[in-house]
Coordinates of C-alpha atoms in Angstrom, one line a residue:
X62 CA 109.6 96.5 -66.4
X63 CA 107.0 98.6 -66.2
X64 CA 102.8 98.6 -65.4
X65 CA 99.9 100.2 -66.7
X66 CA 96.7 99.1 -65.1
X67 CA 93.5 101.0 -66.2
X68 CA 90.5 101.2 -63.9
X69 CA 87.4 102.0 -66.0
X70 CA 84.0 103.7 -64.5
X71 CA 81.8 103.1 -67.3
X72 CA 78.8 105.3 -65.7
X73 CA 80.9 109.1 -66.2
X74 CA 82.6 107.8 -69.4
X75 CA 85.9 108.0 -67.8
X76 CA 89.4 106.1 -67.0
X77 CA 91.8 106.1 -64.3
X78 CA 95.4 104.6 -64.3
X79 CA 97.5 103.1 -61.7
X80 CA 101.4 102.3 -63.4
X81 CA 104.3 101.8 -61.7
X82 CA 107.3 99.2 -61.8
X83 CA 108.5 96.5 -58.5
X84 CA 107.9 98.5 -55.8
X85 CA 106.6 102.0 -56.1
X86 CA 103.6 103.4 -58.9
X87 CA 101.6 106.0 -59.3
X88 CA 98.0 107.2 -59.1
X89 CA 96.7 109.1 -62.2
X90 CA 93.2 111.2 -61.8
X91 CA 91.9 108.8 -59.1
X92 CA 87.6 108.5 -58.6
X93 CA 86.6 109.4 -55.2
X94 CA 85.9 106.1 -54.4
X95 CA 89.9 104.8 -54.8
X96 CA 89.4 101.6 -53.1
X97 CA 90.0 99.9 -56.5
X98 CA 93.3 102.3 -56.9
X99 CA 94.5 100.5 -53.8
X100 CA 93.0 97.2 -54.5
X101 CA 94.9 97.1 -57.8
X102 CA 98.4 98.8 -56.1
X103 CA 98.1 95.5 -53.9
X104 CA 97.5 93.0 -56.2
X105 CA 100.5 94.4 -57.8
X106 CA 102.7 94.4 -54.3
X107 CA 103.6 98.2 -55.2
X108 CA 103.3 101.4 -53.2
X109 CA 101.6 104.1 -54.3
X110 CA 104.4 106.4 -54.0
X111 CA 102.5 109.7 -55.9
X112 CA 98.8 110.8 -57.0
X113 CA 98.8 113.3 -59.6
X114 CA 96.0 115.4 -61.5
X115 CA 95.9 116.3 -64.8
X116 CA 93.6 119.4 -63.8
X117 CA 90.6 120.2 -61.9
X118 CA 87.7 118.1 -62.9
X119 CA 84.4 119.4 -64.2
X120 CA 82.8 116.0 -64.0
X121 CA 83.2 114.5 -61.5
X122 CA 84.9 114.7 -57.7
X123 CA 88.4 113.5 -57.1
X124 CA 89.2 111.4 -54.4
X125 CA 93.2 111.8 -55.0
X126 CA 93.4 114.7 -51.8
X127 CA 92.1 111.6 -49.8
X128 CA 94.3 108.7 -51.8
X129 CA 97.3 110.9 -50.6
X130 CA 96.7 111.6 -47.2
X131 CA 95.8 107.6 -46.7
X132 CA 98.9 106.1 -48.6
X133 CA 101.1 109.5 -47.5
X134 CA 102.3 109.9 -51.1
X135 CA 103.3 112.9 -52.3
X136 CA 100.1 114.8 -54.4
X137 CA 100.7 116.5 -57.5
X138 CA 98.7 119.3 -59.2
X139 CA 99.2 121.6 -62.2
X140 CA 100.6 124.8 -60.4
X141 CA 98.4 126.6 -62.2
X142 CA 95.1 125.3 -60.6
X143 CA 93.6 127.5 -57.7
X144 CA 93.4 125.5 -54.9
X145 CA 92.7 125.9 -50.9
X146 CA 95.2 122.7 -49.7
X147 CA 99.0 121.9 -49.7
X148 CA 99.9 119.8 -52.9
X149 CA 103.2 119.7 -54.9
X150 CA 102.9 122.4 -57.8
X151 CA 104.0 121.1 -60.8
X152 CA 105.2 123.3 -63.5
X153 CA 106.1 122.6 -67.8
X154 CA 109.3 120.1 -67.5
X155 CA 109.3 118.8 -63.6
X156 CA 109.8 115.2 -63.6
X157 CA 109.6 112.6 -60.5
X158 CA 111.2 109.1 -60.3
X159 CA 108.9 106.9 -59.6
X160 CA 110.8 103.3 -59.3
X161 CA 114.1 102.5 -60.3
X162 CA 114.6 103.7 -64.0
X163 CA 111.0 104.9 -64.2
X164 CA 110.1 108.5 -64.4
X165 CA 107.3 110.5 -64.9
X166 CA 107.3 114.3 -67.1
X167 CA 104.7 116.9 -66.7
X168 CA 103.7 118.1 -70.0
X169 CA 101.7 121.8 -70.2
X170 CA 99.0 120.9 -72.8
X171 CA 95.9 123.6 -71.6
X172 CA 93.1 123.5 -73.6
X173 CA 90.6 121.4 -71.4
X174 CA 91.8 123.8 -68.7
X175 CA 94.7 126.6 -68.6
X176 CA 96.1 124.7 -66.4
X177 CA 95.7 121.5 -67.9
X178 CA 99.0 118.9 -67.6
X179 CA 99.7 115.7 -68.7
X180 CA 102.2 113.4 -68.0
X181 CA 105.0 111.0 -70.2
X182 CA 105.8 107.9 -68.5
X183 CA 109.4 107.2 -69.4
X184 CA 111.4 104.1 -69.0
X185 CA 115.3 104.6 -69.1
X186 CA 114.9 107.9 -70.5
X187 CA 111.9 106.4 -73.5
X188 CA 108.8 107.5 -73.5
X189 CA 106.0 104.7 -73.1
X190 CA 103.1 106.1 -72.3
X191 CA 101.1 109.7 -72.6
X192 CA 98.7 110.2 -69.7
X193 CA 96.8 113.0 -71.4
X194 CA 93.7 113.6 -69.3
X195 CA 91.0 115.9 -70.8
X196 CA 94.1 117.1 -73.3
X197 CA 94.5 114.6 -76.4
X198 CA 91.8 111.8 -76.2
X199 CA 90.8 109.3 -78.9
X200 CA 90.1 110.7 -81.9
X201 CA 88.8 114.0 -80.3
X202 CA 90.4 116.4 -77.3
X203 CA 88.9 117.9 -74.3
X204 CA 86.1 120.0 -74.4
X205 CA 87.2 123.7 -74.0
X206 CA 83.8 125.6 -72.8
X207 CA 83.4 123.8 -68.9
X208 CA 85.6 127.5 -67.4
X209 CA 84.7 130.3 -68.8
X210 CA 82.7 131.1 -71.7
X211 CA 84.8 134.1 -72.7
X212 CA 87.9 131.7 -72.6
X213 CA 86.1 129.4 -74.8
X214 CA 87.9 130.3 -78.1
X215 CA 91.3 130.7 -76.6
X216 CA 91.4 127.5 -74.6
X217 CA 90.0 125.5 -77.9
X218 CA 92.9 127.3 -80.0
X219 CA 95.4 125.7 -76.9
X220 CA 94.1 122.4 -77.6
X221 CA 94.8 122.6 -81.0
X222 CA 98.7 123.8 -79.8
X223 CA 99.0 121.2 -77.0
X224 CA 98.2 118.2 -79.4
X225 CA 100.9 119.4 -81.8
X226 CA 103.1 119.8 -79.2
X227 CA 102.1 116.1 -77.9
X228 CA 102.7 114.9 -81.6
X229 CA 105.9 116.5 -82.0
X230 CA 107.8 115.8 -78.8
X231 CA 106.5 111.6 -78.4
X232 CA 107.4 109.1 -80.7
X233 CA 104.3 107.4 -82.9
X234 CA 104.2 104.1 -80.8
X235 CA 103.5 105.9 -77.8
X236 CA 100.3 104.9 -75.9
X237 CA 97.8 107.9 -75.1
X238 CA 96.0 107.4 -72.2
X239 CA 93.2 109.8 -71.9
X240 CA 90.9 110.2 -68.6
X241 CA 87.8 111.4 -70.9
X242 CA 86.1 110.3 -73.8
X243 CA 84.4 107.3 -73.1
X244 CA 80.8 108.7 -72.5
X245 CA 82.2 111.5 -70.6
X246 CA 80.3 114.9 -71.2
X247 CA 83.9 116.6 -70.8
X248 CA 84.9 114.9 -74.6
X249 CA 84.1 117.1 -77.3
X250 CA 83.0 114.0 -79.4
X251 CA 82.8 110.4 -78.0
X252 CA 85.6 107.8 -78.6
X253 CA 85.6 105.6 -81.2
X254 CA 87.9 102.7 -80.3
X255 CA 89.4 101.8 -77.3
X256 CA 93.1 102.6 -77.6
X257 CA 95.1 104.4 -79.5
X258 CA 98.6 105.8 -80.2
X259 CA 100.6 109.4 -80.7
X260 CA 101.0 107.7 -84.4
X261 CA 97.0 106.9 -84.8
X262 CA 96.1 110.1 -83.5
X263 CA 97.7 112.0 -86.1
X264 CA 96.1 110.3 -88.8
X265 CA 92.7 110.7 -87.2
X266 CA 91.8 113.4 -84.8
X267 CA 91.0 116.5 -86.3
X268 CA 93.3 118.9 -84.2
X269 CA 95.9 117.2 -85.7
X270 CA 94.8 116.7 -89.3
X271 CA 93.6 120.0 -89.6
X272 CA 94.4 123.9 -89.2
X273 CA 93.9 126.0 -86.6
X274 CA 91.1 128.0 -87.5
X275 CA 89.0 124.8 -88.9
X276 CA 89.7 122.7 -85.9
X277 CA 88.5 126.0 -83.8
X278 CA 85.3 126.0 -86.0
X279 CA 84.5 123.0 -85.9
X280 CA 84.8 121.9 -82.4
X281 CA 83.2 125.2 -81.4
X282 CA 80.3 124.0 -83.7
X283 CA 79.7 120.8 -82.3
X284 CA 80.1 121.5 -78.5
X285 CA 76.5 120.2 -76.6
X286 CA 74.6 120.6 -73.3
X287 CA 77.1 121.1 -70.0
X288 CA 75.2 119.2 -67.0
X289 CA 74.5 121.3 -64.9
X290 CA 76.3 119.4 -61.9
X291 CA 79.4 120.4 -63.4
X292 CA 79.2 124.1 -62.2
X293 CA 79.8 122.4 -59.2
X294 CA 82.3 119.6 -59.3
X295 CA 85.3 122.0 -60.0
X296 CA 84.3 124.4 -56.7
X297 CA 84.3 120.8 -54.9
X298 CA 87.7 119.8 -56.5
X299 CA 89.7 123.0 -55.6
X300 CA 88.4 123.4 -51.9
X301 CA 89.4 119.8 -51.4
X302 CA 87.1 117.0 -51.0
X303 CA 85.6 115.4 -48.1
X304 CA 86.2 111.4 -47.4
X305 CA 83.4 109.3 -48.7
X306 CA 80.9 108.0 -46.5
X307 CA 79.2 104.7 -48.3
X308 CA 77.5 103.6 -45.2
X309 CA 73.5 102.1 -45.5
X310 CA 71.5 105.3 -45.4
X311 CA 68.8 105.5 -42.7
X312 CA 65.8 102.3 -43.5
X313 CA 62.5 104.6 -44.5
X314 CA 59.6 103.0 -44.3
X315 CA 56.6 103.3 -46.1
X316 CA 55.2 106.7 -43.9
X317 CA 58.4 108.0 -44.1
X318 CA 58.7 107.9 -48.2
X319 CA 55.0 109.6 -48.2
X320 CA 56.0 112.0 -45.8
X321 CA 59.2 113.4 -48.0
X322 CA 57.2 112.8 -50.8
X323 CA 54.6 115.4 -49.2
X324 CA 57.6 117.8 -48.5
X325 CA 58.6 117.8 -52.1
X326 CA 62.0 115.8 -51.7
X327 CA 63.1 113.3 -54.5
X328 CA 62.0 109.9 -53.7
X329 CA 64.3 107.8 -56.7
X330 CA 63.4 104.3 -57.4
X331 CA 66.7 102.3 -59.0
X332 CA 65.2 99.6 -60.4
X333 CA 64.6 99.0 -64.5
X334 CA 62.5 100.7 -66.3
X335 CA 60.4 97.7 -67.0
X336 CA 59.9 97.0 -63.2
X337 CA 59.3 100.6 -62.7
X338 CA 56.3 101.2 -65.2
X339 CA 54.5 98.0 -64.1
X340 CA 54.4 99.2 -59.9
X341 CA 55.8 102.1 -58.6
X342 CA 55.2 104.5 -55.7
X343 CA 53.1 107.4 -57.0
X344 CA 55.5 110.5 -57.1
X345 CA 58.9 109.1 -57.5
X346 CA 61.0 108.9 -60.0
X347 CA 63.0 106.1 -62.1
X348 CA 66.4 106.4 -62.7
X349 CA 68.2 103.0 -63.2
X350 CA 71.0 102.4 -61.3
X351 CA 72.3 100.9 -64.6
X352 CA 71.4 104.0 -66.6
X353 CA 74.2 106.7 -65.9
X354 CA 72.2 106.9 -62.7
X355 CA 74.9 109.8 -62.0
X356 CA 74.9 111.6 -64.5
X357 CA 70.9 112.3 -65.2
X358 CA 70.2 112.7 -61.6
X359 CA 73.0 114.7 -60.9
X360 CA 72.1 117.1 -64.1
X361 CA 68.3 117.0 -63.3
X362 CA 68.0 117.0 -59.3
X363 CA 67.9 120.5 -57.9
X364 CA 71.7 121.0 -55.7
X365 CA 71.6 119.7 -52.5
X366 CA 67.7 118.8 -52.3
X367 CA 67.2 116.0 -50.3
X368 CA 67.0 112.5 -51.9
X369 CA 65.4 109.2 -50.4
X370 CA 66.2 105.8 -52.8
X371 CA 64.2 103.2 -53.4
X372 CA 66.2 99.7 -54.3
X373 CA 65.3 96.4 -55.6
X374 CA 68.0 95.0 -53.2
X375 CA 71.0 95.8 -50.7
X376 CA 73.8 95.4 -53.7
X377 CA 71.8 97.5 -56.0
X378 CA 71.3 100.6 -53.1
X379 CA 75.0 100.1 -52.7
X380 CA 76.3 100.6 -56.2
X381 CA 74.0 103.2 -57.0
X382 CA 75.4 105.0 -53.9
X383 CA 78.8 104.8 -54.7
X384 CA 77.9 106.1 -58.1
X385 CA 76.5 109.7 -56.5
X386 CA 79.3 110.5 -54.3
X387 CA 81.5 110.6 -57.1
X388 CA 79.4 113.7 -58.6
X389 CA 79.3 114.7 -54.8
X390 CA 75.5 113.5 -53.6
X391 CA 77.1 112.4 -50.6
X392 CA 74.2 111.2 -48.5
X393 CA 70.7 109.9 -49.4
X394 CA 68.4 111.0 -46.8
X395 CA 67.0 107.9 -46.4
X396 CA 66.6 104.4 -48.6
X397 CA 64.9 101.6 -48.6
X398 CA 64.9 98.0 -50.5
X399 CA 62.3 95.5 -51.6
X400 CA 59.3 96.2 -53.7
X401 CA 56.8 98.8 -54.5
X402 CA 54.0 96.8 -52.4
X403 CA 56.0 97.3 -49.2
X404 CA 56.8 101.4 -49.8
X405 CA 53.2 102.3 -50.5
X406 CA 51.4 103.6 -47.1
X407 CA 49.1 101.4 -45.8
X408 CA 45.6 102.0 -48.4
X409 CA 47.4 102.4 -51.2
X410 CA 48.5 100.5 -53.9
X411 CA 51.8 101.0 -56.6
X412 CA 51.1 103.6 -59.9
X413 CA 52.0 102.5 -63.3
X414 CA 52.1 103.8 -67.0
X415 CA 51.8 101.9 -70.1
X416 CA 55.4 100.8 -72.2
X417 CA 54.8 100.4 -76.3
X418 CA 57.3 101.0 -78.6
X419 CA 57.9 102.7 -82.3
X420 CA 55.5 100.3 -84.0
X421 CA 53.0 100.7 -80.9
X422 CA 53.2 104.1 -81.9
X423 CA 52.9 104.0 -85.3
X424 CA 49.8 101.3 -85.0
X425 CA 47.7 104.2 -82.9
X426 CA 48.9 106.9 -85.1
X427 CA 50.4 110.3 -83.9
X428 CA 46.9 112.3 -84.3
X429 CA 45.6 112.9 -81.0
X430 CA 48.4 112.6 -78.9
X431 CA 51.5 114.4 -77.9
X432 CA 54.7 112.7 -79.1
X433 CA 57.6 114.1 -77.1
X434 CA 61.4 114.1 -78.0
X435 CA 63.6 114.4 -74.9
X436 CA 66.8 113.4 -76.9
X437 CA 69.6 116.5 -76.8
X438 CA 69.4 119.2 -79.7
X439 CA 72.1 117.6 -81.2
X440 CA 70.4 114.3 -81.6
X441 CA 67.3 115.4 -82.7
X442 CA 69.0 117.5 -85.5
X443 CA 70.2 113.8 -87.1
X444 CA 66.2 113.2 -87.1
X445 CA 63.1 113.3 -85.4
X446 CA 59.8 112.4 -85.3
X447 CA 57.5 114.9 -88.0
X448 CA 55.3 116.9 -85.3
X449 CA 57.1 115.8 -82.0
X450 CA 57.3 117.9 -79.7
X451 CA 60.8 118.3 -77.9
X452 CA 62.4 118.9 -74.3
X453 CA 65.6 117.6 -73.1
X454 CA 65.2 115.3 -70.7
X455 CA 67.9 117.5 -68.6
X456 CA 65.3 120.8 -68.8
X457 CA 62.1 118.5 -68.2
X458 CA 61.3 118.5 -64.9
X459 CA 61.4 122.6 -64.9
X460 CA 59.4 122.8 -68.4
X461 CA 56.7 120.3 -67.5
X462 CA 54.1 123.0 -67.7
X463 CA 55.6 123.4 -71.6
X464 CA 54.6 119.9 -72.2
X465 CA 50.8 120.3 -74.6
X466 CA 48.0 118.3 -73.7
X467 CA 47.1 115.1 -74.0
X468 CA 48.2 111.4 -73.8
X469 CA 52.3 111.9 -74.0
X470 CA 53.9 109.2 -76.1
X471 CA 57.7 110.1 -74.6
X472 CA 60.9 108.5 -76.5
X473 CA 64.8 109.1 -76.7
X474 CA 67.5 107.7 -78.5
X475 CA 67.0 103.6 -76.5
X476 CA 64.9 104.0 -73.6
X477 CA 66.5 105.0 -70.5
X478 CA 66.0 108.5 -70.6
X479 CA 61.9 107.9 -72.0
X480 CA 61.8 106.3 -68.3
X481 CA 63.0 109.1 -66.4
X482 CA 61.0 111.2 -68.6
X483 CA 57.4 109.0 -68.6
X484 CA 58.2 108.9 -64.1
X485 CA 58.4 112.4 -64.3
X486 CA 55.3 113.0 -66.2
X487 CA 53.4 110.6 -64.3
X488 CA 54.6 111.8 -61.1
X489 CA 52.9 115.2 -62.4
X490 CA 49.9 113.3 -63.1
X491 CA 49.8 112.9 -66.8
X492 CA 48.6 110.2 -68.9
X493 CA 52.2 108.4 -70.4
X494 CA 53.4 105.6 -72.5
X495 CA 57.2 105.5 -72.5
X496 CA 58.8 104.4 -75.6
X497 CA 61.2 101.5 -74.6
X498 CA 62.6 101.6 -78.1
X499 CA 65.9 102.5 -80.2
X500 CA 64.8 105.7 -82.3
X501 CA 66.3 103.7 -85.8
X502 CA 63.1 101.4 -85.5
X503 CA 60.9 104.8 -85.6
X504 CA 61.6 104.9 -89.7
X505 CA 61.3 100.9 -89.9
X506 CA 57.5 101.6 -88.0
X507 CA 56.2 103.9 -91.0
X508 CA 56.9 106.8 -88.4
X509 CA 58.0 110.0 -90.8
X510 CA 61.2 111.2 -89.8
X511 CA 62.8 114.5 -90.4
X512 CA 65.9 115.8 -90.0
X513 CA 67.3 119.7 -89.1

């Protein structure tokens, strides 16, 4: 008999697999951070005999170089990727045994990539399970736009071909077991569900419902905002990434935070958004470490600038480090834990900006101050606020000067991203009242929302 265990990573939206039979298994797309890769190999008494990629990633760092230099199984990469380390190229057809009876087929299905592969599990010759990568995902493929714009088109007409080909050569039960899609920027369109089959998927997802030329259209229609970080994860990725290092940073202490502050370096404070607005060190900025800390900062934080964090406790300092070094912020500079009292310099006391929501809003009225969207286009598109004003929260902290004056009443789609936008703006020393507050109660308020 065979295994499939999934190990989930809800903050990039993706999924990576560990399957396998008695003795031996294999590592699909492992995070950089695999010590749950080989915590689950051991709970299931197996080896991890292989790691293999289904392409170069865009979104975040791979630790499966590192996976296969510490369990000394054999690493597997589409033959097609350009890459600076030894690995075992693997082309259309190539299959490996991976236990007795268990085998595993590589699958060209570019689209996501050109070089994109995936990979048929196969028990005694059946297949029973499609690990599909950025290729086929639920309800929805791969996005084709994170390589080259000029191979934009072509790559999205290969997804279109590769999802066909999936379709055609696997029977409708089989599983597909995508690595994107689950709040993943590298999904066209986000998953609805949490599983699916070959069968489902042709029922449902629109490159196989529909013909080339409309799929083309409309996925090239709906593609959104790249993060930024991305130009650099696939450079990472190919060169061959460094160990992880998720040692305690260096204790900074209240001089210290000022000090970087002075020298313009990111000083990030982890804790809610709640927390943050009441008492905060004057200057730094709130993402949550339960917020897609790594994704936002990652997107927003100038590449390789220095960054000290600021952490309600040991644990929290922890997690969120082991968040960054899978989009390759390696090291902070410096941390610190505890509260706001004991990081401001010794004379000073904690900043803080007023909270409200929708129906705050709507009580004060939108005359006289500056309402400001920092949702993506897309979103706004749905709907927004009549007279906002909009920014993406992504391009804020290099349009600030764009922002009109006035009291700024900031809000998003729920509230996380108002945070990081009201820190921002008080950090440049304007007057702010984040919206904590899902953008459906902004109609409910009396608010007049538009849509295009």
């Amino acid at each position: 008999m065979f295994f499939i265990d999934t190990i989930e990573l809800e903050g990039l939206g993706n999924r990576h697999y560990l399957a396998g039979g008695r003795d031996t298994a294999v590592a699909v797309d492992p995070p950089r951070d695999f010590d749950q890769v080989l915590a689950a190999a051991a709970r299931r008494g197996v080896r991890i005999s292989h790691v293999v990629e289904t392409h170069i990633h865009n979104d975040y760092v791979t630790g499966g170089l590192e996976l296969a230099r510490v369990t000394g199984a054999a690493y597997l990469v589409p033959a097609g990727a350009d890459v600076s380390f030894a690995r075992v190229p693997v082309g259309d057809g190539d299959t490996v045994t991976l236990d007795s009876g268990l085998e595993l087929r590589a699958v060209a299905t570019p689209g996501h990539t050109p070089h994109h592969t995936s990979y048929v599990l196969r028990e005694g010759g059946v297949p029973v399970a499609a690990f599909t990568g950025g290729s086929l995902l639920i309800g929805t493929v791969g996005r084709p736009d994170l390589v080259e714009p000029r191979l934009t088109e072509r790559l999205a007409r290969a997804q279109h071909a590769s999802a066909h080909r999936l379709a055609a050569e696997l029977p409708d039960e089989t599983p597909v077991l995508p690595t994107h899609g689950f709040g993943s920027f590298c999904s066209s369109a986000q998953a609805e569900g949490d599983a699916t089959t070959i069968g489902k998927e042709k029922t449902g997802n629109a490159a196989l419902t529909q013909d080339v030329d409309s799929f083309v259209a409309q996925l090239l229609a709906g593609l959104d905002d790249i993060p930024a970080y991305y130009a650099h994860m696939g450079p990472a990725n190919a060169g061959g990434p460094a160990p992880v290092d998720l040692t305690p940073p260096a204790v900074a202490d209240a001089d210290e935070i000022a000090a970087r502050l002075a020298a313009g370096e990111w000083v990030v404070d982890l804790r809610n958004r709640v927390a943050f607005a009441r008492g905060h060190v004057a200057g730094s900025f709130n993402f949550e470490a339960d917020g897609k800390i790594a994704t936002y900062l990652a997107w927003m934080i100038p590449w390789g600038k220095p960054v000290t964090l600021l952490a309600e406790s040991p644990e929290q300092l922890a997690a969120a480090q082991r968040e960054l070094v899978r989009v390759g912020i390696d090291r902070p500079a410096a941390a610190a834990t505890g509260t706001p009292e004991q990081w401001v310099a010794e004379g000073g006391r904690p900043a803080s900006f007023a909270r409200s929501t929708f129906a705050g809003l709507a009580e004060r009225g939108t005359d006289g101050v500056v309402v400001l969207d920092v949702r993506r286009g897309s979103e706004r598109a749905a709907g927004h606020i009549e007279g906002s004003a909009h920014i993406p929260i992504h391009e804020l902290h290099k349009r600030l000067a764009e922002v009109p004056a006035g009291t700024v009443w900031v809000h998003c789609a729920g509230g996380v991203r108002a945070a990081i936008a009201a820190s921002l703006l008080d950090a440049s020393g304007r007057d702010v009242v984040a919206v904590d507050d899902g953008f459906d109660a902004a109609t409910a308020a009396g608010l007049t929302v538009v849509t295009g």
